[in-house]
Amino acid sequence: MPVSRERTLHKVQFVHLRWLWVGLAFLLPLGFAAYTQHAWEDYFITLRSSRNLVEGHGLVFNPGERVHTFTSPLGVLVPALCTALAGPQQEERALWYFRGFSAALLGLSALILWRRAETIRLGGIGRCVLFGLLLFDPKLTDFATNGMETAILVFFLLLLWTELEAPRGPRAGALGIALGGLMWTRPDAFVLAGALIVPHLLFRRDRADSKPVSWAPLWKGAVVGGLIYVPWFAWAWWYYGSPIPNTILAKAASGPAFHLRDLLLAPWRVLTGERLGGDLFMPAYAVFGGWPRELHVFARVMTLVATFAWLAPKLPAAGRRASFALWLGTFYLCSITLFPWYVPPWTVLAALAIGFVFDAVYSSAMALKRPPVRGALRIAGVLTVLTAAGSYVAVAWQMRVHQRVVETGVRRSIGEWLARHAAPHDTVFLEPLGYIGYYSQLHMYDFPGLSSPAVVQAVKGGARTYTEVIARLKPRWIILRPYEMIRDEFVDRPVLRDYSLVQSWSGREELDTIRYLPGRRWSEFESQYSLFLRK
């Protein structure tokens, strides 16, 4: 076969593969959502504000109380649009509109990622590992379809990355859109953006004869991004009295104190496995247990390779930059309480770095004419993707059960019971604010105060425990898990004497009938609640 014809066939095959990846990036999340029906707890915190906006009460959790009870501007405005399109009390339909929007963004993200992978010449094995890790990342898929803003964040992240890696240099306008979009998605996204940009100031050349990134588009893009974000920043300041979300203030007031030592030792703690070992490539809340030891080993190895690959001088500059961006991110990730929905964009960077590592080692083996090494790498690549796919399937089953038993069977049921039996102006103290707060529509004293400035003020005033907050605010209703009721604080300060047990909800019996449930302990932890009424 002539060389030109062989190259043409090879190109056609890669084009077909590109559209296969794009199609899977769009369809797999929708299939995951259809199978699991999973809607995240925190989505309903945001949805209550979205619904109030659509119904004319303002962008607030409680009508008449201007409190910034959500973190993501786009994460509340897009669901508001979906709610308006779906119609009154059509939460499931509105969520499916949001899922479709998110899946489309993931498909578009896959397309721009593939195109950039072509221009920077990421080889076949590197691309297969990269896209395999992303397509079968259970947290990315789940949080992109369960109501969180993850797909929006990942899209703007990859838009920024592809611009920074453009062979002819980035365009200021596209950089500005990416930077502004990141900030509209999460107010802490400047950390993610900074982690991506800084490596281009250090690893600036792919080859000795290549042109480094110009300073001009970087600062112009930053200015454009700032101008895009300013309208929201100014409006939030005017409307809420502060541009800082109440969710951030609440978590800061009750969270662990910041120590500079924790920040400085972040990379060492990643290296020793003290932090991030099970966060990037493990299912959500894997810390509760119930996952195979082999999966933990896999996640640990992937994290170490991705975080420290930038130290390899022969790794292509694009791979070193992705790895160094992740390494920079560890300083942030190790200094905060790392909730699982914060993780997917950093896992994207990790997958990029790992893809380049596979490709670089494979290319070296080709150059040295070592077929056994190439064969071993192919096997390793297949096993890497299969391990991710196995985790994906297991999480799908886990979330299907968790949604039916815990979210719908317990937490939503509690909210609907309160809507029928409580007075409109009653107050409720609890920790899981989402389902119960949305379906009850009552005034919530949630801990640590995501929706309640009163709780935040109580915590700042020294009420650091549940019992101290309850004693100070005297809510009409209290909702507690069994493990919360047996804490020493309820023994030392028996506030429950002023309350009567009204009803309990439990999904444990149904969970016990399920023979195999990965991550079972997390579902068990969330499956039992007791409701108390003030005497």
XYZ file of C-alpha atoms in Angstrom:
535
model
C 0.000 0.000 0.000
C 1.402 3.456 -0.912
C 2.554 5.550 2.030
C 0.192 8.435 1.172
C -2.829 6.100 1.127
C -1.780 4.525 4.417
C -1.535 7.958 6.047
C -4.964 8.908 4.684
C -6.561 5.770 6.139
C -4.815 6.403 9.453
C -6.185 9.962 9.494
C -9.717 8.776 8.707
C -9.542 6.238 11.524
C -8.489 8.956 13.979
C -11.359 11.209 12.814
C -13.822 8.382 13.444
C -12.254 7.752 16.852
C -12.553 11.441 17.698
C -16.292 11.451 17.110
C -16.607 8.198 19.034
C -15.034 9.866 22.082
C -17.220 12.954 21.696
C -20.341 10.801 21.423
C -19.390 8.784 24.478
C -18.624 11.942 26.452
C -22.188 13.088 25.728
C -24.081 9.797 26.021
C -22.341 8.059 28.927
C -23.296 10.728 31.499
C -26.914 10.655 30.320
C -26.930 6.874 30.591
C -25.401 7.090 34.059
C -28.061 9.591 35.138
C -30.911 7.528 33.650
C -29.693 4.423 35.473
C -28.952 6.015 38.848
C -31.488 8.903 38.893
C -29.008 10.439 41.308
C -29.627 14.028 42.430
C -27.020 15.439 44.808
C -27.981 16.736 48.242
C -26.370 20.142 47.671
C -28.217 20.612 44.379
C -31.445 21.105 46.313
C -29.859 23.830 48.427
C -29.176 25.743 45.237
C -32.480 24.743 43.604
C -34.468 26.384 46.407
C -32.892 29.740 45.482
C -33.392 29.002 41.759
C -37.064 28.268 42.358
C -37.558 31.412 44.439
C -36.020 33.480 41.638
C -38.393 31.955 39.062
C -41.388 32.488 41.358
C -40.529 36.144 41.875
C -39.172 35.984 45.429
C -35.610 36.910 44.479
C -32.415 34.897 44.347
C -32.705 33.841 48.008
C -33.185 30.715 50.088
C -35.838 32.277 52.319
C -38.143 34.884 50.708
C -37.459 38.300 52.164
C -33.996 37.330 53.493
C -31.146 38.336 51.179
C -28.535 35.709 51.973
C -26.016 34.369 49.438
C -26.707 30.662 50.064
C -25.039 29.203 46.963
C -21.466 29.194 45.718
C -21.726 29.081 41.928
C -23.501 31.903 40.022
C -23.947 29.743 36.908
C -24.739 26.793 39.165
C -27.867 28.621 40.375
C -28.817 30.587 37.238
C -28.757 27.654 34.797
C -31.026 25.527 37.076
C -33.276 28.595 37.396
C -33.595 28.695 33.603
C -34.267 24.953 33.530
C -36.891 25.386 36.267
C -38.607 28.149 34.301
C -38.659 25.975 31.183
C -39.933 22.899 33.040
C -42.781 24.687 34.805
C -43.997 24.777 38.429
C -43.016 21.873 40.700
C -41.417 19.891 37.878
C -38.101 19.308 39.641
C -37.318 16.048 37.851
C -37.931 17.506 34.401
C -35.873 20.610 35.232
C -33.010 18.418 36.416
C -33.104 16.492 33.131
C -32.852 19.766 31.222
C -29.801 20.595 33.320
C -28.345 17.126 32.709
C -28.755 17.548 28.966
C -27.003 20.916 29.117
C -24.158 19.441 31.175
C -23.774 16.414 28.884
C -23.568 18.730 25.864
C -20.797 20.683 27.591
C -18.909 17.448 28.289
C -19.211 16.457 24.631
C -17.928 19.876 23.560
C -15.101 19.584 26.100
C -14.111 16.217 24.600
C -14.047 17.773 21.129
C -11.773 20.701 22.002
C -9.561 18.385 24.053
C -9.179 15.965 21.136
C -8.351 18.747 18.699
C -5.671 20.143 20.970
C -4.281 16.644 21.570
C -3.857 16.372 17.805
C -2.057 19.706 17.442
C 0.377 18.964 20.271
C 0.889 15.445 18.875
C -0.246 13.339 21.790
C 0.028 9.789 20.489
C -2.548 7.042 20.333
C -1.751 5.314 23.624
C -1.618 8.618 25.490
C -4.955 9.691 24.027
C -6.636 6.393 24.833
C -5.477 6.515 28.460
C -6.395 10.187 28.785
C -9.898 9.800 27.395
C -10.419 6.484 29.166
C -9.649 8.064 32.543
C -11.965 10.994 31.817
C -14.863 9.042 30.330
C -14.845 6.590 33.234
C -14.211 9.058 36.044
C -17.244 8.366 38.270
C -17.050 11.676 40.144
C -16.831 13.691 36.936
C -19.836 11.900 35.441
C -21.893 11.894 38.632
C -21.339 15.522 39.616
C -21.888 16.620 36.016
C -25.372 15.048 36.026
C -26.570 15.134 39.644
C -27.148 18.896 39.697
C -23.712 20.309 40.438
C -21.813 22.809 38.250
C -19.009 20.361 37.439
C -19.533 20.137 33.669
C -19.481 23.938 33.365
C -16.276 24.148 35.383
C -14.543 21.410 33.375
C -15.564 23.027 30.082
C -14.021 26.398 30.979
C -10.965 24.631 32.430
C -10.327 22.785 29.160
C -11.053 25.905 27.136
C -8.336 27.672 29.120
C -5.936 24.731 28.775
C -6.433 24.401 25.018
C -5.803 28.126 24.522
C -2.652 28.079 26.619
C -1.386 25.077 24.643
C -2.251 26.514 21.207
C 0.813 26.130 18.913
C 0.493 29.700 17.659
C -0.081 31.082 21.127
C -3.274 31.856 23.031
C -5.842 34.452 21.992
C -6.654 37.105 24.564
C -10.380 36.959 23.871
C -10.635 33.195 24.317
C -8.495 33.381 27.465
C -10.815 36.074 28.823
C -13.922 33.979 28.146
C -12.332 30.972 29.854
C -11.166 32.973 32.869
C -14.437 34.844 33.212
C -16.402 31.610 32.819
C -14.354 29.930 35.529
C -15.099 32.756 37.954
C -18.800 32.723 37.087
C -18.743 28.997 37.859
C -16.857 29.063 41.164
C -15.393 32.061 43.028
C -12.315 30.036 44.002
C -11.632 29.097 40.364
C -8.880 31.725 40.204
C -6.760 29.115 42.026
C -7.385 26.622 39.225
C -6.689 29.265 36.579
C -3.489 30.368 38.295
C -2.288 26.780 38.583
C -2.714 26.411 34.808
C -1.073 29.706 33.853
C 1.993 29.621 36.134
C 3.587 26.548 34.455
C 3.606 28.450 31.155
C 5.925 30.946 32.791
C 8.343 28.152 33.761
C 8.077 25.434 31.061
C 7.583 27.822 28.171
C 9.086 25.936 25.228
C 8.218 22.568 23.716
C 11.462 22.565 21.728
C 14.571 24.687 21.640
C 13.337 26.450 18.504
C 9.719 26.955 19.676
C 8.277 30.321 20.593
C 7.340 30.897 24.266
C 3.903 32.167 25.261
C 3.703 35.928 24.866
C 2.915 38.027 27.923
C 0.460 40.248 26.047
C -2.437 37.767 25.617
C -2.020 36.605 29.223
C -2.562 39.989 30.822
C -5.126 41.051 28.221
C -7.032 37.818 28.800
C -6.927 38.411 32.551
C -8.383 41.894 32.044
C -11.158 40.576 29.773
C -11.928 37.800 32.252
C -12.140 40.324 35.067
C -14.503 42.514 33.061
C -16.716 39.485 32.357
C -16.907 38.648 36.074
C -17.304 42.209 37.413
C -21.079 42.457 36.728
C -21.817 39.487 38.980
C -19.323 40.639 41.627
C -20.878 44.118 41.745
C -24.463 42.866 41.689
C -23.847 40.320 44.483
C -22.211 43.035 46.598
C -25.215 45.311 46.088
C -27.888 42.616 46.506
C -26.441 40.585 49.374
C -24.251 43.222 51.014
C -21.114 41.191 50.292
C -19.618 39.473 47.233
C -18.498 36.573 49.448
C -21.067 33.726 49.525
C -22.503 32.886 52.928
C -21.541 29.261 52.246
C -17.868 30.240 52.338
C -18.314 32.281 55.513
C -20.115 29.390 57.205
C -17.491 26.802 56.308
C -14.679 29.141 57.330
C -16.267 29.835 60.723
C -16.736 26.174 61.643
C -13.880 24.566 59.731
C -10.395 23.744 60.996
C -8.045 26.644 61.541
C -5.600 27.404 58.739
C -1.954 26.624 59.481
C 0.899 27.763 57.242
C 2.703 24.521 58.042
C -0.084 22.519 56.369
C 0.298 24.636 53.236
C 4.076 24.332 53.043
C 4.084 20.570 53.603
C 1.365 19.838 51.033
C 3.565 18.097 48.398
C 5.261 16.000 51.074
C 1.888 14.892 52.405
C 0.828 13.869 48.914
C 4.096 11.968 48.467
C 3.640 10.075 51.750
C -0.030 9.366 51.087
C -1.283 11.454 54.001
C -3.364 13.634 51.650
C -4.967 13.221 48.201
C -4.092 9.534 48.001
C -7.723 8.502 47.541
C -9.291 11.716 46.295
C -8.406 12.106 42.624
C -9.157 8.598 41.348
C -11.394 7.078 44.033
C -15.204 7.272 44.256
C -16.809 9.991 46.355
C -16.598 9.451 50.115
C -14.385 6.380 49.676
C -12.926 7.328 53.067
C -15.943 5.582 54.646
C -14.621 2.293 53.291
C -16.192 -0.533 51.336
C -13.852 -0.402 48.310
C -11.194 -2.971 47.296
C -7.650 -2.414 48.462
C -6.452 -2.803 44.868
C -8.497 0.243 43.852
C -6.828 2.283 46.590
C -3.404 1.173 45.309
C -4.390 2.124 41.763
C -5.567 5.571 42.874
C -2.423 6.132 44.908
C -0.095 5.230 42.013
C -2.040 7.393 39.552
C -1.924 10.348 41.944
C 1.815 10.069 42.517
C 2.601 9.750 38.809
C 0.394 12.697 37.893
C 1.593 14.983 40.701
C 5.328 14.483 40.262
C 5.680 13.741 36.520
C 6.834 17.333 35.941
C 10.170 16.364 37.509
C 10.963 14.211 34.452
C 12.952 16.517 32.113
C 12.253 14.432 28.994
C 8.480 14.569 29.400
C 6.914 16.859 26.730
C 6.401 20.397 27.967
C 2.597 20.153 27.768
C 2.676 17.105 30.046
C 5.062 18.765 32.481
C 2.838 21.821 32.609
C -0.275 19.770 33.381
C 1.577 17.876 36.102
C 3.067 21.044 37.586
C -0.391 22.669 37.609
C -1.646 19.717 39.656
C 1.391 19.966 41.938
C 0.629 23.639 42.522
C -2.974 22.700 43.209
C -1.930 20.412 46.058
C -1.021 23.476 48.119
C -4.659 24.538 47.909
C -6.302 21.116 48.069
C -4.330 20.130 51.168
C -5.232 23.317 53.032
C -9.042 23.071 52.715
C -11.741 20.573 53.604
C -11.771 18.702 50.300
C -15.338 17.810 49.413
C -15.631 15.336 46.500
C -17.311 17.797 44.112
C -14.186 20.000 44.286
C -12.060 17.221 42.788
C -13.044 16.572 39.103
C -11.207 19.539 37.491
C -8.006 18.499 39.238
C -8.535 14.912 38.113
C -8.703 16.266 34.540
C -5.212 17.736 34.999
C -4.022 14.453 36.478
C -5.401 12.503 33.504
C -3.622 14.884 31.118
C -0.315 14.326 32.879
C -0.757 10.539 32.919
C -1.650 10.480 29.228
C 1.581 12.298 28.406
C 3.588 9.938 30.622
C 2.246 6.871 28.805
C 2.905 8.477 25.450
C 6.441 9.591 26.339
C 7.490 6.174 27.642
C 5.942 4.458 24.630
C 7.739 6.802 22.221
C 11.032 6.131 23.996
C 10.482 2.391 23.689
C 9.757 2.848 19.970
C 12.950 4.848 19.491
C 15.009 2.229 21.338
C 13.271 -0.608 19.433
C 12.107 -2.486 22.520
C 8.920 -4.394 21.627
C 8.533 -5.979 25.117
C 8.342 -2.529 26.697
C 5.778 -1.393 24.149
C 3.708 -4.500 24.788
C 3.866 -4.005 28.548
C 2.759 -0.381 28.139
C -0.205 -1.406 25.995
C -1.239 -3.883 28.672
C -0.751 -1.238 31.380
C -2.848 1.242 29.400
C -5.664 -1.263 28.927
C -5.589 -2.210 32.620
C -5.657 1.463 33.615
C -8.777 2.140 31.558
C -10.434 -1.127 32.638
C -9.827 -0.316 36.303
C -11.413 3.101 35.827
C -14.335 1.501 33.970
C -14.833 -1.055 36.747
C -14.958 1.712 39.319
C -17.438 3.586 37.120
C -19.815 0.623 36.937
C -19.569 0.012 40.687
C -20.332 3.664 41.476
C -23.340 3.576 39.137
C -24.795 0.701 41.162
C -23.889 2.418 44.442
C -25.600 5.684 43.453
C -28.694 3.906 42.119
C -29.196 2.247 45.502
C -28.214 5.342 47.481
C -30.718 7.503 45.585
C -33.609 5.087 46.077
C -32.962 4.213 49.704
C -31.367 7.305 51.225
C -32.156 10.382 49.163
C -35.697 9.540 48.047
C -36.661 7.015 50.699
C -35.370 8.901 53.744
C -34.314 12.522 53.261
C -36.982 13.535 50.765
C -39.586 11.712 52.881
C -38.589 13.745 55.935
C -38.929 16.995 54.020
C -42.354 16.044 52.683
C -43.516 14.972 56.161
C -42.482 18.327 57.610
C -44.281 20.154 54.786
C -47.503 18.400 55.840
C -47.165 18.662 59.622
C -45.080 21.745 60.500
C -46.298 25.334 60.700
C -45.047 27.657 57.916
C -42.854 29.713 60.265
C -41.325 26.779 62.163
C -37.535 26.486 62.346
C -35.528 23.293 61.880
C -32.009 22.453 63.083
C -30.120 19.850 61.036
C -26.937 19.235 59.063
C -28.129 17.837 55.656
C -29.866 20.938 54.323
C -30.678 19.992 50.734
C -33.559 17.533 50.339
C -35.181 18.302 53.687
C -34.870 22.054 53.262
C -36.219 22.015 49.698
C -39.190 19.705 50.203
C -40.217 21.196 53.553
C -39.706 24.873 52.518
C -39.207 25.699 56.217
C -36.697 28.093 57.788
C -33.572 26.015 58.373
C -30.915 26.410 61.067
C -28.431 24.197 59.288
C -24.992 23.470 60.685
C -22.600 25.135 59.846
C -25.041 27.776 58.561
C -24.965 27.542 54.754
C -28.458 29.057 54.644
C -28.513 30.670 58.071
C -26.565 33.786 59.115
C -27.978 33.194 62.617
C -26.037 29.926 62.852
C -22.889 31.567 61.471
C -23.163 34.317 64.089
C -23.753 31.744 66.816
C -20.648 29.813 65.739
C -18.577 32.995 65.629
C -19.940 33.840 69.070
C -18.542 30.626 70.524
C -21.288 28.059 69.840
C -19.033 25.475 68.231
C -21.190 22.365 68.774
C -24.686 21.259 67.849
C -25.913 21.528 71.434
C -24.559 25.048 71.885
C -26.252 26.219 68.673
C -29.521 24.499 69.661
C -29.445 26.050 73.128
C -28.859 29.499 71.671
C -31.349 29.437 68.763
C -34.038 27.112 70.235
C -35.364 25.653 66.949
C -38.865 24.182 66.807
C -37.643 20.932 65.221
C -34.360 19.006 65.396
C -33.219 16.314 62.971
C -30.277 14.122 63.990
C -28.496 10.993 62.831
C -28.009 8.231 65.460
C -24.248 8.816 65.691
C -24.865 12.528 66.316
C -27.225 11.839 69.235
C -24.649 9.783 71.131
C -21.924 12.408 71.028
C -20.539 13.513 74.362
C -21.915 17.000 73.812
C -25.490 15.670 74.156
C -24.491 14.005 77.417
C -22.726 17.066 78.813
C -25.523 19.395 77.704
C -28.809 17.431 77.503
C -30.742 19.853 75.286
C -32.910 17.021 73.962
C -34.764 16.995 77.309
C -36.682 19.967 75.974
C -37.768 17.952 72.921
C -39.941 14.934 72.222
C -39.092 12.237 69.682
C -41.760 12.435 66.971
C -40.648 9.953 64.318
C -37.639 8.107 62.953
C -36.720 7.156 59.400
C -34.320 4.382 58.453
C -33.123 2.748 55.264
C -30.850 0.276 57.029
C -33.180 -2.701 56.693
C -33.417 -2.221 52.937
C -29.649 -1.730 52.657
C -29.095 -4.957 54.613
C -31.072 -6.905 52.010
C -28.621 -5.861 49.277
C -25.833 -8.412 49.186
C -23.248 -6.409 47.259
C -23.090 -2.641 47.652
C -19.735 -0.895 47.115
C -19.198 2.019 49.472
C -21.945 0.645 51.734
C -20.777 2.474 54.859
C -21.399 5.905 53.377
C -24.999 4.953 52.543
C -25.459 3.480 56.012
C -24.114 6.682 57.547
C -26.774 8.740 55.740
C -29.677 6.297 56.081
C -31.056 6.971 59.581
C -32.591 10.118 61.081
C -34.734 11.012 64.075
C -37.068 14.017 64.280
C -37.636 15.894 67.545
C -40.255 18.541 68.399
C -39.792 21.195 71.058
C -42.095 20.599 74.049
